[in-house]
Amino acid sequence: MAATRAIAVASNTTASCLLFKSPFLSKHTPYNTSLRFKNLRASSPAKRLFTCRAIYNPEVQIKEEGQPETLDYRVFFVDNSGRKISPWHDIPLSLGNGVFNFIVEIPKESSAKMEVATDEPYTPIKQDTKKGKLRYYPYNINWNYGLLPQTWEDPSSANSEVEGALGDNDPVDVVEIGESQRKIGQVLKVKPLAALAMIDEGELDWKIVAISLDDPRASLVNDIDDVEKHFPGTLTAIRDWFRDYKIPDGKPANKFGLGNKAANKDYALKVITETNESWAKLVRRSVPSGELSLA
C-alpha cells in the first residue's frame, strides 16, 4: 500500500491574484464560490486590473502519496478541511505590494526533475518521466526551483519580443536565489528581481529570478542591479545552467532571447501579469485547454 504523509507547508494571510479585463468565475472547482472581485485603477487605460480575493485563509498542507523516486509518488495539496486543491489553480498568485506566492518543485542542491502534473486532477507534484523512466538533471540545480501559481505560457501565443517563440504550455518557472534549501511543496513569499527568456526547442520558457522574503539578504535586493551587487555572477550562472543542462544527454544547448541577457524587475512583472492573463483565459475556457487539468 502506498505510504501517505501530511506535512504543513504554508500559512499566509488572505491573498489575491491578478486578473485583467473582466472578472470571472471558474467552473472547474468549488473554489470559485469563494471569490470576490475588487476593481482597481489600472496603470494603462488599455487594461482594467482586477484582483480576486480568497475568502478562506490559504493555509495548506502537502499530502505525499507513494514513495519518493518512484513512478507512483505524488505530492498533493490539501486545505484545512482535508480537501484537495490545485497548487497551480487554487493558490493565489499575488500577495500585493510586488510580492507573490512561489511553489517549490525542486529544492536547491537536488537533481530529481519534479514538476506539477498539469494533466492530472488537482495537478500534484510528481517526478517527470521519459519513456517510462524517472528523469533527473545531470547535476544538481543550485537554486530552489518551482512555479508561480495562476500563470500559464500560452502555446498558441507568439511573443514578438522573443523571436516569435510560442509558450511552453506550463506555468511560469521561478529560480529562487536565497541561501536556504527549501522543501518540495513549500509555498514561499517572493519578490521578482529579473527575467530570463529561455527558448527550449523553439518554445518560450520564462525563468523569473526571485528571492524569498525571509532570506537574510532579501531587503538588499530589489532589482537586477542589486542581484549583480549582492549575488555577483548569479544571473550568468543561472543562464548558463539552463543553457547547458541538456548537453550531457546529447541535446543542443538552449537559447535565450532578449539579447541573451536577463531583463529587469519591471520586465519580470510584465511577464507575470501577461501570463496571469493567459491563465485567466485558460480557466475561463476562452482558449482550448487540450489535456491540461482545470480541476
PDB file of C-alpha atoms in Angstrom:
ATOM      1  CA  MET A   1       0.000   0.000   0.000  1.00  0.00           C
ATOM      2  CA  ALA A   2       1.270   3.436  -0.873  1.00  0.00           C
ATOM      3  CA  ALA A   3       2.508   5.489   2.020  1.00  0.00           C
ATOM      4  CA  THR A   4       0.724   8.734   2.862  1.00  0.00           C
ATOM      5  CA  ARG A   5       2.271  11.580   4.844  1.00  0.00           C
ATOM      6  CA  ALA A   6       0.876  15.028   5.594  1.00  0.00           C
ATOM      7  CA  ILE A   7       3.233  17.967   6.150  1.00  0.00           C
ATOM      8  CA  ALA A   8       2.303  21.586   6.852  1.00  0.00           C
ATOM      9  CA  VAL A   9       3.901  23.851   4.274  1.00  0.00           C
ATOM     10  CA  ALA A  10       2.424  27.341   4.455  1.00  0.00           C
ATOM     11  CA  SER A  11       0.327  29.790   6.378  1.00  0.00           C
ATOM     12  CA  ASN A  12      -0.418  33.075   4.647  1.00  0.00           C
ATOM     13  CA  THR A  13      -2.854  35.856   5.277  1.00  0.00           C
ATOM     14  CA  THR A  14      -5.681  36.409   2.825  1.00  0.00           C
ATOM     15  CA  ALA A  15      -4.184  36.836  -0.643  1.00  0.00           C
ATOM     16  CA  SER A  16      -5.154  37.955  -4.124  1.00  0.00           C
ATOM     17  CA  CYS A  17      -4.494  37.002  -7.727  1.00  0.00           C
ATOM     18  CA  LEU A  18      -4.126  39.337 -10.676  1.00  0.00           C
ATOM     19  CA  LEU A  19      -6.686  39.216 -13.468  1.00  0.00           C
ATOM     20  CA  PHE A  20      -7.263  41.522 -16.431  1.00  0.00           C
ATOM     21  CA  LYS A  21     -10.136  42.942 -18.495  1.00  0.00           C
ATOM     22  CA  SER A  22     -13.047  41.276 -16.732  1.00  0.00           C
ATOM     23  CA  PRO A  23     -13.664  39.189 -13.640  1.00  0.00           C
ATOM     24  CA  PHE A  24     -14.615  35.568 -13.976  1.00  0.00           C
ATOM     25  CA  LEU A  25     -15.997  32.688 -12.006  1.00  0.00           C
ATOM     26  CA  SER A  26     -14.179  29.470 -12.692  1.00  0.00           C
ATOM     27  CA  LYS A  27     -16.304  26.362 -13.183  1.00  0.00           C
ATOM     28  CA  HIS A  28     -13.579  23.865 -12.532  1.00  0.00           C
ATOM     29  CA  THR A  29     -13.640  23.665  -8.738  1.00  0.00           C
ATOM     30  CA  PRO A  30     -15.773  24.579  -5.698  1.00  0.00           C
ATOM     31  CA  TYR A  31     -13.116  27.223  -5.009  1.00  0.00           C
ATOM     32  CA  ASN A  32     -14.959  29.514  -7.427  1.00  0.00           C
ATOM     33  CA  THR A  33     -17.682  30.140  -4.866  1.00  0.00           C
ATOM     34  CA  SER A  34     -15.102  31.709  -2.564  1.00  0.00           C
ATOM     35  CA  LEU A  35     -14.029  34.566  -4.826  1.00  0.00           C
ATOM     36  CA  ARG A  36     -14.954  38.210  -4.752  1.00  0.00           C
ATOM     37  CA  PHE A  37     -13.650  40.903  -7.023  1.00  0.00           C
ATOM     38  CA  LYS A  38     -12.463  44.433  -6.479  1.00  0.00           C
ATOM     39  CA  ASN A  39     -11.915  46.826  -9.346  1.00  0.00           C
ATOM     40  CA  LEU A  40      -8.593  48.638  -9.138  1.00  0.00           C
ATOM     41  CA  ARG A  41      -7.273  51.564 -11.107  1.00  0.00           C
ATOM     42  CA  ALA A  42      -5.096  50.286 -13.922  1.00  0.00           C
ATOM     43  CA  SER A  43      -1.773  51.827 -14.844  1.00  0.00           C
ATOM     44  CA  SER A  44      -2.792  51.769 -18.501  1.00  0.00           C
ATOM     45  CA  PRO A  45      -6.212  52.722 -19.941  1.00  0.00           C
ATOM     46  CA  ALA A  46      -5.965  49.719 -22.275  1.00  0.00           C
ATOM     47  CA  LYS A  47      -6.434  47.248 -19.400  1.00  0.00           C
ATOM     48  CA  ARG A  48      -8.615  47.066 -16.339  1.00  0.00           C
ATOM     49  CA  LEU A  49      -6.886  45.451 -13.428  1.00  0.00           C
ATOM     50  CA  PHE A  50      -8.835  43.253 -11.047  1.00  0.00           C
ATOM     51  CA  THR A  51      -7.968  41.195  -8.039  1.00  0.00           C
ATOM     52  CA  CYS A  52      -9.776  38.074  -6.975  1.00  0.00           C
ATOM     53  CA  ARG A  53      -9.608  37.581  -3.257  1.00  0.00           C
ATOM     54  CA  ALA A  54      -9.924  34.257  -1.486  1.00  0.00           C
ATOM     55  CA  ILE A  55     -12.278  34.257   1.487  1.00  0.00           C
ATOM     56  CA  TYR A  56     -10.582  31.263   3.052  1.00  0.00           C
ATOM     57  CA  ASN A  57      -7.164  31.603   4.662  1.00  0.00           C
ATOM     58  CA  PRO A  58      -4.860  29.729   2.249  1.00  0.00           C
ATOM     59  CA  GLU A  59      -3.225  27.542   4.846  1.00  0.00           C
ATOM     60  CA  VAL A  60      -2.273  24.390   3.022  1.00  0.00           C
ATOM     61  CA  GLN A  61      -0.644  21.084   3.780  1.00  0.00           C
ATOM     62  CA  ILE A  62       1.052  18.690   1.450  1.00  0.00           C
ATOM     63  CA  LYS A  63      -0.006  15.075   1.400  1.00  0.00           C
ATOM     64  CA  GLU A  64       2.546  12.676  -0.030  1.00  0.00           C
ATOM     65  CA  GLU A  65       1.265   9.506  -1.677  1.00  0.00           C
ATOM     66  CA  GLY A  66       3.664   6.736  -2.652  1.00  0.00           C
ATOM     67  CA  GLN A  67       7.394   6.613  -2.111  1.00  0.00           C
ATOM     68  CA  PRO A  68       9.810   9.300  -3.381  1.00  0.00           C
ATOM     69  CA  GLU A  69      11.691   8.434  -6.546  1.00  0.00           C
ATOM     70  CA  THR A  70       9.002   6.038  -7.772  1.00  0.00           C
ATOM     71  CA  LEU A  71       6.537   6.383 -10.632  1.00  0.00           C
ATOM     72  CA  ASP A  72       3.621   6.491  -8.177  1.00  0.00           C
ATOM     73  CA  TYR A  73       4.936   9.313  -5.995  1.00  0.00           C
ATOM     74  CA  ARG A  74       2.667  12.355  -5.800  1.00  0.00           C
ATOM     75  CA  VAL A  75       2.638  15.460  -3.604  1.00  0.00           C
ATOM     76  CA  PHE A  76      -0.941  16.686  -3.266  1.00  0.00           C
ATOM     77  CA  PHE A  77      -2.033  19.949  -1.680  1.00  0.00           C
ATOM     78  CA  VAL A  78      -4.952  19.964   0.787  1.00  0.00           C
ATOM     79  CA  ASP A  79      -6.735  22.740   2.637  1.00  0.00           C
ATOM     80  CA  ASN A  80      -7.693  22.799   6.312  1.00  0.00           C
ATOM     81  CA  SER A  81     -10.779  20.689   5.667  1.00  0.00           C
ATOM     82  CA  GLY A  82      -8.685  17.988   4.039  1.00  0.00           C
ATOM     83  CA  ARG A  83      -9.996  18.774   0.552  1.00  0.00           C
ATOM     84  CA  LYS A  84      -7.509  18.504  -2.283  1.00  0.00           C
ATOM     85  CA  ILE A  85      -6.742  21.755  -4.072  1.00  0.00           C
ATOM     86  CA  SER A  86      -4.591  22.554  -7.076  1.00  0.00           C
ATOM     87  CA  PRO A  87      -1.276  24.293  -6.396  1.00  0.00           C
ATOM     88  CA  TRP A  88      -1.484  25.707  -9.915  1.00  0.00           C
ATOM     89  CA  HIS A  89      -5.071  26.958  -9.930  1.00  0.00           C
ATOM     90  CA  ASP A  90      -6.139  27.435  -6.298  1.00  0.00           C
ATOM     91  CA  ILE A  91      -3.167  29.046  -4.559  1.00  0.00           C
ATOM     92  CA  PRO A  92      -3.324  32.805  -5.194  1.00  0.00           C
ATOM     93  CA  LEU A  93      -0.620  34.458  -7.252  1.00  0.00           C
ATOM     94  CA  SER A  94      -0.266  37.921  -5.760  1.00  0.00           C
ATOM     95  CA  LEU A  95       0.009  38.966  -2.140  1.00  0.00           C
ATOM     96  CA  GLY A  96       0.141  42.656  -3.060  1.00  0.00           C
ATOM     97  CA  ASN A  97       2.997  45.183  -2.974  1.00  0.00           C
ATOM     98  CA  GLY A  98       5.019  43.250  -5.537  1.00  0.00           C
ATOM     99  CA  VAL A  99       5.055  40.029  -3.510  1.00  0.00           C
ATOM    100  CA  PHE A 100       3.979  36.694  -4.988  1.00  0.00           C
ATOM    101  CA  ASN A 101       3.444  33.119  -3.911  1.00  0.00           C
ATOM    102  CA  PHE A 102       6.055  30.678  -5.195  1.00  0.00           C
ATOM    103  CA  ILE A 103       5.660  26.901  -5.003  1.00  0.00           C
ATOM    104  CA  VAL A 104       8.833  24.848  -4.674  1.00  0.00           C
ATOM    105  CA  GLU A 105       9.053  21.876  -7.005  1.00  0.00           C
ATOM    106  CA  ILE A 106      12.805  21.190  -6.875  1.00  0.00           C
ATOM    107  CA  PRO A 107      14.855  22.046  -3.767  1.00  0.00           C
ATOM    108  CA  LYS A 108      18.297  23.504  -4.378  1.00  0.00           C
ATOM    109  CA  GLU A 109      21.196  21.032  -4.499  1.00  0.00           C
ATOM    110  CA  SER A 110      18.969  18.197  -5.763  1.00  0.00           C
ATOM    111  CA  SER A 111      18.580  16.634  -9.202  1.00  0.00           C
ATOM    112  CA  ALA A 112      15.220  14.809  -9.373  1.00  0.00           C
ATOM    113  CA  LYS A 113      13.142  16.599 -12.029  1.00  0.00           C
ATOM    114  CA  MET A 114       9.986  17.298 -10.034  1.00  0.00           C
ATOM    115  CA  GLU A 115       7.126  19.261 -11.587  1.00  0.00           C
ATOM    116  CA  VAL A 116       3.436  19.999 -11.272  1.00  0.00           C
ATOM    117  CA  ALA A 117       1.473  17.400 -13.245  1.00  0.00           C
ATOM    118  CA  THR A 118      -0.591  19.822 -15.316  1.00  0.00           C
ATOM    119  CA  ASP A 119      -2.562  16.984 -16.927  1.00  0.00           C
ATOM    120  CA  GLU A 120      -3.669  15.249 -13.703  1.00  0.00           C
ATOM    121  CA  PRO A 121      -6.618  16.183 -11.431  1.00  0.00           C
ATOM    122  CA  TYR A 122      -5.549  18.631  -8.701  1.00  0.00           C
ATOM    123  CA  THR A 123      -2.181  18.986 -10.501  1.00  0.00           C
ATOM    124  CA  PRO A 124       0.014  17.316  -7.841  1.00  0.00           C
ATOM    125  CA  ILE A 125       3.801  17.485  -7.948  1.00  0.00           C
ATOM    126  CA  LYS A 126       5.412  14.360  -9.369  1.00  0.00           C
ATOM    127  CA  GLN A 127       8.754  13.334 -10.834  1.00  0.00           C
ATOM    128  CA  ASP A 128       8.872  13.779 -14.580  1.00  0.00           C
ATOM    129  CA  THR A 129       9.362  10.705 -16.744  1.00  0.00           C
ATOM    130  CA  LYS A 130      10.668   9.870 -20.182  1.00  0.00           C
ATOM    131  CA  LYS A 131       9.910   6.531 -21.828  1.00  0.00           C
ATOM    132  CA  GLY A 132       8.616   5.255 -18.503  1.00  0.00           C
ATOM    133  CA  LYS A 133      11.753   6.150 -16.550  1.00  0.00           C
ATOM    134  CA  LEU A 134      12.189   8.815 -13.896  1.00  0.00           C
ATOM    135  CA  ARG A 135      14.058  11.891 -15.044  1.00  0.00           C
ATOM    136  CA  TYR A 136      16.993  13.532 -13.281  1.00  0.00           C
ATOM    137  CA  TYR A 137      19.107  16.522 -14.164  1.00  0.00           C
ATOM    138  CA  PRO A 138      22.710  15.524 -14.985  1.00  0.00           C
ATOM    139  CA  TYR A 139      23.851  17.571 -11.998  1.00  0.00           C
ATOM    140  CA  ASN A 140      22.260  19.322  -9.038  1.00  0.00           C
ATOM    141  CA  ILE A 141      20.377  22.546  -9.549  1.00  0.00           C
ATOM    142  CA  ASN A 142      21.935  25.283  -7.434  1.00  0.00           C
ATOM    143  CA  TRP A 143      18.772  27.215  -6.573  1.00  0.00           C
ATOM    144  CA  ASN A 144      15.248  26.468  -5.408  1.00  0.00           C
ATOM    145  CA  TYR A 145      13.117  25.962  -8.488  1.00  0.00           C
ATOM    146  CA  GLY A 146       9.365  25.929  -8.990  1.00  0.00           C
ATOM    147  CA  LEU A 147       6.384  27.818 -10.331  1.00  0.00           C
ATOM    148  CA  LEU A 148       4.194  30.863  -9.971  1.00  0.00           C
ATOM    149  CA  PRO A 149       0.584  29.735  -9.449  1.00  0.00           C
ATOM    150  CA  GLN A 150      -2.152  31.120 -11.696  1.00  0.00           C
ATOM    151  CA  THR A 151       0.201  31.734 -14.614  1.00  0.00           C
ATOM    152  CA  TRP A 152       0.355  29.963 -17.975  1.00  0.00           C
ATOM    153  CA  GLU A 153       2.578  30.264 -21.031  1.00  0.00           C
ATOM    154  CA  ASP A 154       0.092  30.028 -23.892  1.00  0.00           C
ATOM    155  CA  PRO A 155       1.355  27.704 -26.673  1.00  0.00           C
ATOM    156  CA  SER A 156      -0.835  29.490 -29.226  1.00  0.00           C
ATOM    157  CA  SER A 157       0.625  32.933 -28.473  1.00  0.00           C
ATOM    158  CA  ALA A 158       3.788  34.067 -30.268  1.00  0.00           C
ATOM    159  CA  ASN A 159       5.978  36.551 -28.393  1.00  0.00           C
ATOM    160  CA  SER A 160       7.149  39.216 -30.828  1.00  0.00           C
ATOM    161  CA  GLU A 161       9.882  40.332 -28.403  1.00  0.00           C
ATOM    162  CA  VAL A 162      11.416  36.854 -28.147  1.00  0.00           C
ATOM    163  CA  GLU A 163      11.867  35.648 -31.720  1.00  0.00           C
ATOM    164  CA  GLY A 164       8.156  34.900 -32.108  1.00  0.00           C
ATOM    165  CA  ALA A 165       8.509  31.880 -29.801  1.00  0.00           C
ATOM    166  CA  LEU A 166       5.327  30.190 -28.574  1.00  0.00           C
ATOM    167  CA  GLY A 167       4.651  29.497 -24.905  1.00  0.00           C
ATOM    168  CA  ASP A 168       5.600  26.099 -23.482  1.00  0.00           C
ATOM    169  CA  ASN A 169       2.108  25.252 -22.116  1.00  0.00           C
ATOM    170  CA  ASP A 170       3.259  25.343 -18.476  1.00  0.00           C
ATOM    171  CA  PRO A 171       3.095  27.723 -15.504  1.00  0.00           C
ATOM    172  CA  VAL A 172       5.904  30.272 -15.277  1.00  0.00           C
ATOM    173  CA  ASP A 173       9.101  28.976 -13.677  1.00  0.00           C
ATOM    174  CA  VAL A 174      10.867  30.674 -10.778  1.00  0.00           C
ATOM    175  CA  VAL A 175      14.513  30.433  -9.751  1.00  0.00           C
ATOM    176  CA  GLU A 176      14.733  31.435  -6.079  1.00  0.00           C
ATOM    177  CA  ILE A 177      18.266  32.521  -5.183  1.00  0.00           C
ATOM    178  CA  GLY A 178      18.081  32.571  -1.382  1.00  0.00           C
ATOM    179  CA  GLU A 179      20.571  30.714   0.784  1.00  0.00           C
ATOM    180  CA  SER A 180      18.244  28.073   2.303  1.00  0.00           C
ATOM    181  CA  GLN A 181      17.338  24.758   0.757  1.00  0.00           C
ATOM    182  CA  ARG A 182      13.545  24.516   0.697  1.00  0.00           C
ATOM    183  CA  LYS A 183      11.185  21.527   0.593  1.00  0.00           C
ATOM    184  CA  ILE A 184       9.048  20.118  -2.203  1.00  0.00           C
ATOM    185  CA  GLY A 185       5.613  21.732  -1.971  1.00  0.00           C
ATOM    186  CA  GLN A 186       6.709  24.618   0.241  1.00  0.00           C
ATOM    187  CA  VAL A 187       4.928  27.899  -0.514  1.00  0.00           C
ATOM    188  CA  LEU A 188       7.175  30.950  -0.202  1.00  0.00           C
ATOM    189  CA  LYS A 189       6.532  34.663  -0.428  1.00  0.00           C
ATOM    190  CA  VAL A 190       8.948  36.039  -3.030  1.00  0.00           C
ATOM    191  CA  LYS A 191       9.702  39.241  -4.867  1.00  0.00           C
ATOM    192  CA  PRO A 192      10.755  39.081  -8.531  1.00  0.00           C
ATOM    193  CA  LEU A 193      14.097  40.607  -9.462  1.00  0.00           C
ATOM    194  CA  ALA A 194      14.776  39.696 -13.097  1.00  0.00           C
ATOM    195  CA  ALA A 195      13.623  37.538 -16.007  1.00  0.00           C
ATOM    196  CA  LEU A 196      15.397  35.270 -18.486  1.00  0.00           C
ATOM    197  CA  ALA A 197      13.728  34.355 -21.781  1.00  0.00           C
ATOM    198  CA  MET A 198      14.827  30.758 -22.340  1.00  0.00           C
ATOM    199  CA  ILE A 199      13.963  29.199 -25.689  1.00  0.00           C
ATOM    200  CA  ASP A 200      13.774  25.413 -25.362  1.00  0.00           C
ATOM    201  CA  GLU A 201      13.389  23.639 -28.713  1.00  0.00           C
ATOM    202  CA  GLY A 202      11.564  26.678 -30.066  1.00  0.00           C
ATOM    203  CA  GLU A 203       9.278  27.141 -27.039  1.00  0.00           C
ATOM    204  CA  LEU A 204       9.435  30.153 -24.743  1.00  0.00           C
ATOM    205  CA  ASP A 205      10.102  29.076 -21.158  1.00  0.00           C
ATOM    206  CA  TRP A 206      10.419  32.117 -18.895  1.00  0.00           C
ATOM    207  CA  LYS A 207      12.648  31.954 -15.820  1.00  0.00           C
ATOM    208  CA  ILE A 208      11.733  34.547 -13.205  1.00  0.00           C
ATOM    209  CA  VAL A 209      14.625  35.195 -10.813  1.00  0.00           C
ATOM    210  CA  ALA A 210      13.287  35.935  -7.333  1.00  0.00           C
ATOM    211  CA  ILE A 211      14.181  35.860  -3.654  1.00  0.00           C
ATOM    212  CA  SER A 212      12.160  34.703  -0.660  1.00  0.00           C
ATOM    213  CA  LEU A 213      11.224  37.492   1.727  1.00  0.00           C
ATOM    214  CA  ASP A 214      12.581  35.516   4.679  1.00  0.00           C
ATOM    215  CA  ASP A 215      16.086  35.289   3.214  1.00  0.00           C
ATOM    216  CA  PRO A 216      18.660  37.306   5.199  1.00  0.00           C
ATOM    217  CA  ARG A 217      19.624  39.343   2.126  1.00  0.00           C
ATOM    218  CA  ALA A 218      16.092  39.915   0.798  1.00  0.00           C
ATOM    219  CA  SER A 219      15.999  43.554   1.918  1.00  0.00           C
ATOM    220  CA  LEU A 220      19.169  44.275  -0.051  1.00  0.00           C
ATOM    221  CA  VAL A 221      17.899  43.195  -3.450  1.00  0.00           C
ATOM    222  CA  ASN A 222      15.001  44.862  -5.233  1.00  0.00           C
ATOM    223  CA  ASP A 223      16.028  44.829  -8.906  1.00  0.00           C
ATOM    224  CA  ILE A 224      18.502  43.338 -11.342  1.00  0.00           C
ATOM    225  CA  ASP A 225      21.396  45.640 -10.405  1.00  0.00           C
ATOM    226  CA  ASP A 226      21.077  44.604  -6.759  1.00  0.00           C
ATOM    227  CA  VAL A 227      21.392  40.957  -7.775  1.00  0.00           C
ATOM    228  CA  GLU A 228      24.674  41.702  -9.513  1.00  0.00           C
ATOM    229  CA  LYS A 229      25.887  43.610  -6.452  1.00  0.00           C
ATOM    230  CA  HIS A 230      24.898  41.202  -3.680  1.00  0.00           C
ATOM    231  CA  PHE A 231      24.825  37.905  -5.620  1.00  0.00           C
ATOM    232  CA  PRO A 232      27.630  38.537  -8.122  1.00  0.00           C
ATOM    233  CA  GLY A 233      27.690  36.142 -11.051  1.00  0.00           C
ATOM    234  CA  THR A 234      24.357  34.545 -10.146  1.00  0.00           C
ATOM    235  CA  LEU A 235      22.387  35.700 -13.206  1.00  0.00           C
ATOM    236  CA  THR A 236      25.110  34.453 -15.535  1.00  0.00           C
ATOM    237  CA  ALA A 237      25.288  31.162 -13.627  1.00  0.00           C
ATOM    238  CA  ILE A 238      21.512  30.657 -13.897  1.00  0.00           C
ATOM    239  CA  ARG A 239      21.555  31.377 -17.620  1.00  0.00           C
ATOM    240  CA  ASP A 240      24.483  29.057 -18.221  1.00  0.00           C
ATOM    241  CA  TRP A 241      22.990  26.248 -16.115  1.00  0.00           C
ATOM    242  CA  PHE A 242      19.726  26.272 -18.053  1.00  0.00           C
ATOM    243  CA  ARG A 243      21.553  26.758 -21.339  1.00  0.00           C
ATOM    244  CA  ASP A 244      23.754  23.700 -20.875  1.00  0.00           C
ATOM    245  CA  TYR A 245      21.874  21.143 -18.761  1.00  0.00           C
ATOM    246  CA  LYS A 246      20.698  19.093 -21.746  1.00  0.00           C
ATOM    247  CA  ILE A 247      24.118  18.833 -23.373  1.00  0.00           C
ATOM    248  CA  PRO A 248      25.224  15.762 -21.344  1.00  0.00           C
ATOM    249  CA  ASP A 249      22.227  13.923 -22.845  1.00  0.00           C
ATOM    250  CA  GLY A 250      23.419  14.706 -26.361  1.00  0.00           C
ATOM    251  CA  LYS A 251      20.957  17.535 -26.989  1.00  0.00           C
ATOM    252  CA  PRO A 252      21.828  21.033 -28.193  1.00  0.00           C
ATOM    253  CA  ALA A 253      22.149  23.923 -25.779  1.00  0.00           C
ATOM    254  CA  ASN A 254      19.080  26.013 -25.076  1.00  0.00           C
ATOM    255  CA  LYS A 255      18.971  29.572 -26.370  1.00  0.00           C
ATOM    256  CA  PHE A 256      17.933  32.833 -24.737  1.00  0.00           C
ATOM    257  CA  GLY A 257      16.127  35.812 -26.176  1.00  0.00           C
ATOM    258  CA  LEU A 258      16.351  39.473 -25.183  1.00  0.00           C
ATOM    259  CA  GLY A 259      19.960  39.693 -26.260  1.00  0.00           C
ATOM    260  CA  ASN A 260      20.980  36.665 -24.216  1.00  0.00           C
ATOM    261  CA  LYS A 261      20.716  38.795 -21.064  1.00  0.00           C
ATOM    262  CA  ALA A 262      18.431  38.974 -18.054  1.00  0.00           C
ATOM    263  CA  ALA A 263      15.733  41.655 -18.083  1.00  0.00           C
ATOM    264  CA  ASN A 264      14.991  43.850 -15.069  1.00  0.00           C
ATOM    265  CA  LYS A 265      12.275  43.662 -12.414  1.00  0.00           C
ATOM    266  CA  ASP A 266       9.754  45.716 -14.387  1.00  0.00           C
ATOM    267  CA  TYR A 267      10.068  43.307 -17.294  1.00  0.00           C
ATOM    268  CA  ALA A 268       9.664  40.348 -14.943  1.00  0.00           C
ATOM    269  CA  LEU A 269       6.450  41.891 -13.605  1.00  0.00           C
ATOM    270  CA  LYS A 270       5.265  42.378 -17.177  1.00  0.00           C
ATOM    271  CA  VAL A 271       5.823  38.674 -17.867  1.00  0.00           C
ATOM    272  CA  ILE A 272       3.932  37.723 -14.703  1.00  0.00           C
ATOM    273  CA  THR A 273       0.924  39.883 -15.499  1.00  0.00           C
ATOM    274  CA  GLU A 274       0.731  38.719 -19.111  1.00  0.00           C
ATOM    275  CA  THR A 275       0.955  35.044 -18.186  1.00  0.00           C
ATOM    276  CA  ASN A 276      -1.591  35.542 -15.418  1.00  0.00           C
ATOM    277  CA  GLU A 277      -3.942  36.955 -18.035  1.00  0.00           C
ATOM    278  CA  SER A 278      -3.313  33.872 -20.177  1.00  0.00           C
ATOM    279  CA  TRP A 279      -4.118  31.631 -17.211  1.00  0.00           C
ATOM    280  CA  ALA A 280      -7.368  33.535 -16.624  1.00  0.00           C
ATOM    281  CA  LYS A 281      -8.376  32.895 -20.241  1.00  0.00           C
ATOM    282  CA  LEU A 282      -7.489  29.238 -19.802  1.00  0.00           C
ATOM    283  CA  VAL A 283      -9.677  28.664 -16.741  1.00  0.00           C
ATOM    284  CA  ARG A 284     -12.496  30.723 -18.308  1.00  0.00           C
ATOM    285  CA  ARG A 285     -12.158  28.301 -21.235  1.00  0.00           C
ATOM    286  CA  SER A 286     -11.672  31.210 -23.631  1.00  0.00           C
ATOM    287  CA  VAL A 287      -8.812  29.200 -25.149  1.00  0.00           C
ATOM    288  CA  PRO A 288      -8.575  25.416 -25.638  1.00  0.00           C
ATOM    289  CA  SER A 289      -7.182  23.570 -22.635  1.00  0.00           C
ATOM    290  CA  GLY A 290      -6.176  20.420 -24.517  1.00  0.00           C
ATOM    291  CA  GLU A 291      -5.008  17.800 -21.997  1.00  0.00           C
ATOM    292  CA  LEU A 292      -4.470  20.319 -19.194  1.00  0.00           C
ATOM    293  CA  SER A 293      -6.410  19.714 -15.993  1.00  0.00           C
ATOM    294  CA  LEU A 294      -8.513  22.631 -14.783  1.00  0.00           C
ATOM    295  CA  ALA A 295      -9.514  20.813 -11.588  1.00  0.00           C
TER     296      ALA A 295
END
